mmCIF file of C-alpha atoms in Angstrom:
data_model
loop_
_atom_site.group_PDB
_atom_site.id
_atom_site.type_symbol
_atom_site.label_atom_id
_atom_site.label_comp_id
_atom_site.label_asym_id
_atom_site.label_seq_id
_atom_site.Cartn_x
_atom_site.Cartn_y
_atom_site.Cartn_z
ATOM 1 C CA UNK A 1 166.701 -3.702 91.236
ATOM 2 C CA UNK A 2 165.038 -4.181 87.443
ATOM 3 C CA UNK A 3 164.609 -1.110 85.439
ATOM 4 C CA UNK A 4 161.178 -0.564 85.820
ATOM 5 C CA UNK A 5 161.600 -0.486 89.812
ATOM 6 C CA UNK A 6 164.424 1.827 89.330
ATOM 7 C CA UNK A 7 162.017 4.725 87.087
ATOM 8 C CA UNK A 8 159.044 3.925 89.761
ATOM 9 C CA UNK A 9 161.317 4.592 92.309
ATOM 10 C CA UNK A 10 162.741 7.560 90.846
ATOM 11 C CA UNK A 11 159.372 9.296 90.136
ATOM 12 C CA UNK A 12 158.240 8.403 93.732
ATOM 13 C CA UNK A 13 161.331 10.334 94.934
ATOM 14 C CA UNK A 14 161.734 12.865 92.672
ATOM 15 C CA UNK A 15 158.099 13.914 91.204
ATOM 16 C CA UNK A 16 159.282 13.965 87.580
ATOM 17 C CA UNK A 17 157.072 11.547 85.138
ATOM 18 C CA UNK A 18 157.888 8.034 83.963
ATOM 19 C CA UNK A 19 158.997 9.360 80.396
ATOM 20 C CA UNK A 20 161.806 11.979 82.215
ATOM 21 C CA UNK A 21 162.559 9.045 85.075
ATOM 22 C CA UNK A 22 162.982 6.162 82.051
ATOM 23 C CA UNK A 23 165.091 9.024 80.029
ATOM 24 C CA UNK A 24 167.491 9.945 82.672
ATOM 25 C CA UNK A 25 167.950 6.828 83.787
ATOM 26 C CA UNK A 26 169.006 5.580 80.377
ATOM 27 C CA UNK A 27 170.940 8.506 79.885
ATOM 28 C CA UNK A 28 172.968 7.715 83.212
ATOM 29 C CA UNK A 29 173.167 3.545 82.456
ATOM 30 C CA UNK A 30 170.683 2.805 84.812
ATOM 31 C CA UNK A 31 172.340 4.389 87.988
ATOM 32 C CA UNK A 32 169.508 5.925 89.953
ATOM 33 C CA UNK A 33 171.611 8.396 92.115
ATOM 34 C CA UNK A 34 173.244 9.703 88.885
ATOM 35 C CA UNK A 35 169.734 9.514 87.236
ATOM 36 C CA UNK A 36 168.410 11.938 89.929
ATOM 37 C CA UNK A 37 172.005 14.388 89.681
ATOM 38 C CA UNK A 38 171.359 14.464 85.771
ATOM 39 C CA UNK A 39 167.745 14.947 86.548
ATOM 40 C CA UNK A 40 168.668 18.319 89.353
ATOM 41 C CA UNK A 41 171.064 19.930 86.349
ATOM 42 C CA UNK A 42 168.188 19.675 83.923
ATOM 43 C CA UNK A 43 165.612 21.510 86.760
ATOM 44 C CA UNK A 44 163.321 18.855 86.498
ATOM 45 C CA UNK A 45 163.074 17.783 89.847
ATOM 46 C CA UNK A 46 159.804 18.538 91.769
ATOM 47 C CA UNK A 47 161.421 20.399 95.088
ATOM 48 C CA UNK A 48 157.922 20.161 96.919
ATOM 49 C CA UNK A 49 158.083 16.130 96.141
ATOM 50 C CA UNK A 50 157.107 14.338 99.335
ATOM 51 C CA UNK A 51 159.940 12.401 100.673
ATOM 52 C CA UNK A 52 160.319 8.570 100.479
ATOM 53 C CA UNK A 53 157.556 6.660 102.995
ATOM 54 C CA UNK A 54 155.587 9.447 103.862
ATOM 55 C CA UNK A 55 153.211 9.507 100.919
ATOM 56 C CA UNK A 56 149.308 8.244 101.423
ATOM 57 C CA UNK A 57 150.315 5.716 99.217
ATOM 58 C CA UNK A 58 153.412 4.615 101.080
ATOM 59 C CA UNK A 59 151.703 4.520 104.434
ATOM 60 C CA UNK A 60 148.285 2.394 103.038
ATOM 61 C CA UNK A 61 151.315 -0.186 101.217
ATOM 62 C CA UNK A 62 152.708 -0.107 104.888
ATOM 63 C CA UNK A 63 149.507 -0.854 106.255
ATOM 64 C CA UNK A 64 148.855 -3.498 104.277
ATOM 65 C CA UNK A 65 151.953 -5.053 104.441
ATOM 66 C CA UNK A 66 151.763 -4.694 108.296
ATOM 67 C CA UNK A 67 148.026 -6.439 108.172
ATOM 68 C CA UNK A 68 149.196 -9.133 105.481
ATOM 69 C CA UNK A 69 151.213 -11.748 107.286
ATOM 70 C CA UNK A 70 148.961 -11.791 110.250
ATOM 71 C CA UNK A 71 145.894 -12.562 108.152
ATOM 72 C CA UNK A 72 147.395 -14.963 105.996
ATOM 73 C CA UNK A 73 148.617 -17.266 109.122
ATOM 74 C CA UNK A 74 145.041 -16.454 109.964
ATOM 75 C CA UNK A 75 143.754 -17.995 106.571
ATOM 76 C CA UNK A 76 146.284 -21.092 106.244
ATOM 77 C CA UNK A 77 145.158 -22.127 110.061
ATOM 78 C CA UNK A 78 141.198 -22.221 108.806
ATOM 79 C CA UNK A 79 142.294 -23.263 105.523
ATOM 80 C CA UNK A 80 145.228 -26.008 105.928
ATOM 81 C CA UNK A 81 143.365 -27.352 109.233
ATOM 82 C CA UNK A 82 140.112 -29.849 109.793
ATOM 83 C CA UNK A 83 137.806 -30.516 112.128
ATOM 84 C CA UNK A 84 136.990 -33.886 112.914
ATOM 85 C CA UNK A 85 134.297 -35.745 113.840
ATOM 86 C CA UNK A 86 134.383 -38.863 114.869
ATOM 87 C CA UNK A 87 132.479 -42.246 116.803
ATOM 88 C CA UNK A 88 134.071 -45.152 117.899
ATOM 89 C CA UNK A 89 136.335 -46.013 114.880
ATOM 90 C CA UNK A 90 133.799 -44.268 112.174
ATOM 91 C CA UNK A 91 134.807 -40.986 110.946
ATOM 92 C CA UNK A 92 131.285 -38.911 110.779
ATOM 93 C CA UNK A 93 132.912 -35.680 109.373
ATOM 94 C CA UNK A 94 135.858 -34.237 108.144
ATOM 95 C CA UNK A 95 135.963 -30.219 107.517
ATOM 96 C CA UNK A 96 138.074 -27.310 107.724
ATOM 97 C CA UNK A 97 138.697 -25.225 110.377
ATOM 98 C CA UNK A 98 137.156 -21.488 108.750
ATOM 99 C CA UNK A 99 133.500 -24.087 107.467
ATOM 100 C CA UNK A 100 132.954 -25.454 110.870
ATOM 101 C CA UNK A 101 133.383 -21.749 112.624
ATOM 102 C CA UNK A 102 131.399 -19.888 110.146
ATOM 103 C CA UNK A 103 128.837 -23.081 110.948
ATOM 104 C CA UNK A 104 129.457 -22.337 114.906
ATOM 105 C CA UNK A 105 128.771 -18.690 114.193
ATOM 106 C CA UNK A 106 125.777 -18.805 111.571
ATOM 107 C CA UNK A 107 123.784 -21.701 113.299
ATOM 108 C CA UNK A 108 123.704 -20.390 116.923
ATOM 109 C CA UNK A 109 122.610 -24.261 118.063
ATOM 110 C CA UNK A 110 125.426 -25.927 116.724
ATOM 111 C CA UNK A 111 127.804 -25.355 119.472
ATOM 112 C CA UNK A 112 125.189 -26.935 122.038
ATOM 113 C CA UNK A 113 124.126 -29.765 119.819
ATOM 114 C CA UNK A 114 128.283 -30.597 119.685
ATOM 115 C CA UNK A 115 128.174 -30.322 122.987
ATOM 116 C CA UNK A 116 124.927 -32.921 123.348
ATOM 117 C CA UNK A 117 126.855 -35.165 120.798
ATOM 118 C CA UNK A 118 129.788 -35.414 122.647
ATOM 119 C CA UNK A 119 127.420 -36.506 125.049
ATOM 120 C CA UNK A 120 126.272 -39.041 122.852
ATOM 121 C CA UNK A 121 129.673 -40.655 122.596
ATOM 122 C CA UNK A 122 131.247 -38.107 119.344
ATOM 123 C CA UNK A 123 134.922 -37.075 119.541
ATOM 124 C CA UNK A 124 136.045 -34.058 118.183
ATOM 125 C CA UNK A 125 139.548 -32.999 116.875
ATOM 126 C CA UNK A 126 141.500 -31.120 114.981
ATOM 127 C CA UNK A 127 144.427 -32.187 112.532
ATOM 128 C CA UNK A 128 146.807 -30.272 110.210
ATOM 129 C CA UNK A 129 150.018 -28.800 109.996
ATOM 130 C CA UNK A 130 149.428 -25.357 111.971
ATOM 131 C CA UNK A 131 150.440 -24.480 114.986
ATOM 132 C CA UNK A 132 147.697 -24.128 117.665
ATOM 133 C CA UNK A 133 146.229 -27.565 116.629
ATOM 134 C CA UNK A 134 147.585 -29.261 120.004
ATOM 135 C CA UNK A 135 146.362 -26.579 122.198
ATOM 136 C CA UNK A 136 142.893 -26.640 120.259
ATOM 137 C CA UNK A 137 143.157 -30.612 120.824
ATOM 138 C CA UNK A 138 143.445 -29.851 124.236
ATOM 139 C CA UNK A 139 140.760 -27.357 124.602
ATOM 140 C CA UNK A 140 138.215 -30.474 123.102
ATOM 141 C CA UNK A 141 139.505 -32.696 125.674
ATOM 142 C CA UNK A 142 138.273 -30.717 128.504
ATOM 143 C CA UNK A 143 134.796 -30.516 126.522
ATOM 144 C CA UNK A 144 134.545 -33.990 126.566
ATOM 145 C CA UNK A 145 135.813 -33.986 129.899
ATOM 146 C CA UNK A 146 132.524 -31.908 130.659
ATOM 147 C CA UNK A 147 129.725 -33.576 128.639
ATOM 148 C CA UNK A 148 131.083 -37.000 130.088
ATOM 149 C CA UNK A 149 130.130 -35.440 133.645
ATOM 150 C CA UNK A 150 127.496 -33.668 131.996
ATOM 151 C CA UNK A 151 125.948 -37.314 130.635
ATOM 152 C CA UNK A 152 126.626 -39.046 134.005
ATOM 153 C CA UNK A 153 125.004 -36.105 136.046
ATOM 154 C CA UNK A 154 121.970 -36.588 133.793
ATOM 155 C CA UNK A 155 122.348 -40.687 134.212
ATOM 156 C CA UNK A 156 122.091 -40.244 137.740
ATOM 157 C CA UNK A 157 119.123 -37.917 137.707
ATOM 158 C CA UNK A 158 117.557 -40.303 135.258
ATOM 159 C CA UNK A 159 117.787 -42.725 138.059
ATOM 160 C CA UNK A 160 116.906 -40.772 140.836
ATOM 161 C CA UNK A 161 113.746 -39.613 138.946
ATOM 162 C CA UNK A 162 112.931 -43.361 138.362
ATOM 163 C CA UNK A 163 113.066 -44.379 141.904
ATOM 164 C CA UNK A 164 110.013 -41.716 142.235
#
């Protein structure tokens, strides 16, 4: 632990100010539990001082801390990932994950008009280093699964409604 940890940590448990925390701690070699003992003889330690982890401040660090990994997994999988799009050997688009969701989410027709491409002979997939990619793969496989059936029911109406 560096110095400057050592006084933060020694005002957080004790209450006294960074000045008395930096002295005592100087005045003990940098040993915090003699720091705090030097600290007690002088009467300078705050007796109401909330204990360690149950300030406001310890529990919001907590929280974030708690919230942190989570999101950041979160961010490198729309971040680190693309979506692509892709005909026959030609690669029509290439874009990350978090673009082509906030696209999916701002532009209410662009889920049906992948859907309609896919149709139209498009592939969709995803690539990158994440996990979830190979279940997401899979996930577009059974999409294309359904637009395939979807573009042979409408093939077969097509037909029906020219025999009319």
């Amino acid at each position: 632990m560096e110095e400057f940890e050592k006084i933060e940590e020694l005002v957080r448990v004790t209450g006294v100010s960074f000045e008395e925390a930096t002295n005592a701690l100087r005045a003990c070699d940098g040993n915090i539990v003699d720091a705090m003992v030097y600290l007690e003889k002088l009467g300078k330690l705050n007796v109401g001082a909330k204990p360690a982890g149950n300030t406001v401040d310890d529990k919001c660090r907590k929280a974030f801390e708690d919230v942190k990994k989570p999101a950041g997994k979160f961010v490198d999988f729309m971040t680190k990932n693309k979506l692509n799009i892709k005909k026959g050997d030609d690669t029509f688009a290439s874009v990350p994950v978090g673009a082509a969701a906030v696209l999916g989410l701002a532009a209410p027709i662009a889920i049906p008009a992948a859907f309609v491409s896919m149709m139209c002979g498009y592939e969709y997939s995803f690539t990158g280093e994440q996990s979830g990619v190979d279940k997401a793969n899979e996930v577009m496989g059974k999409a294309e699964e359904a637009a395939a059936k979807a573009k042979e029911a409408a093939e077969k109406a097509k037909d029906e409604f020219d025999k009319l």
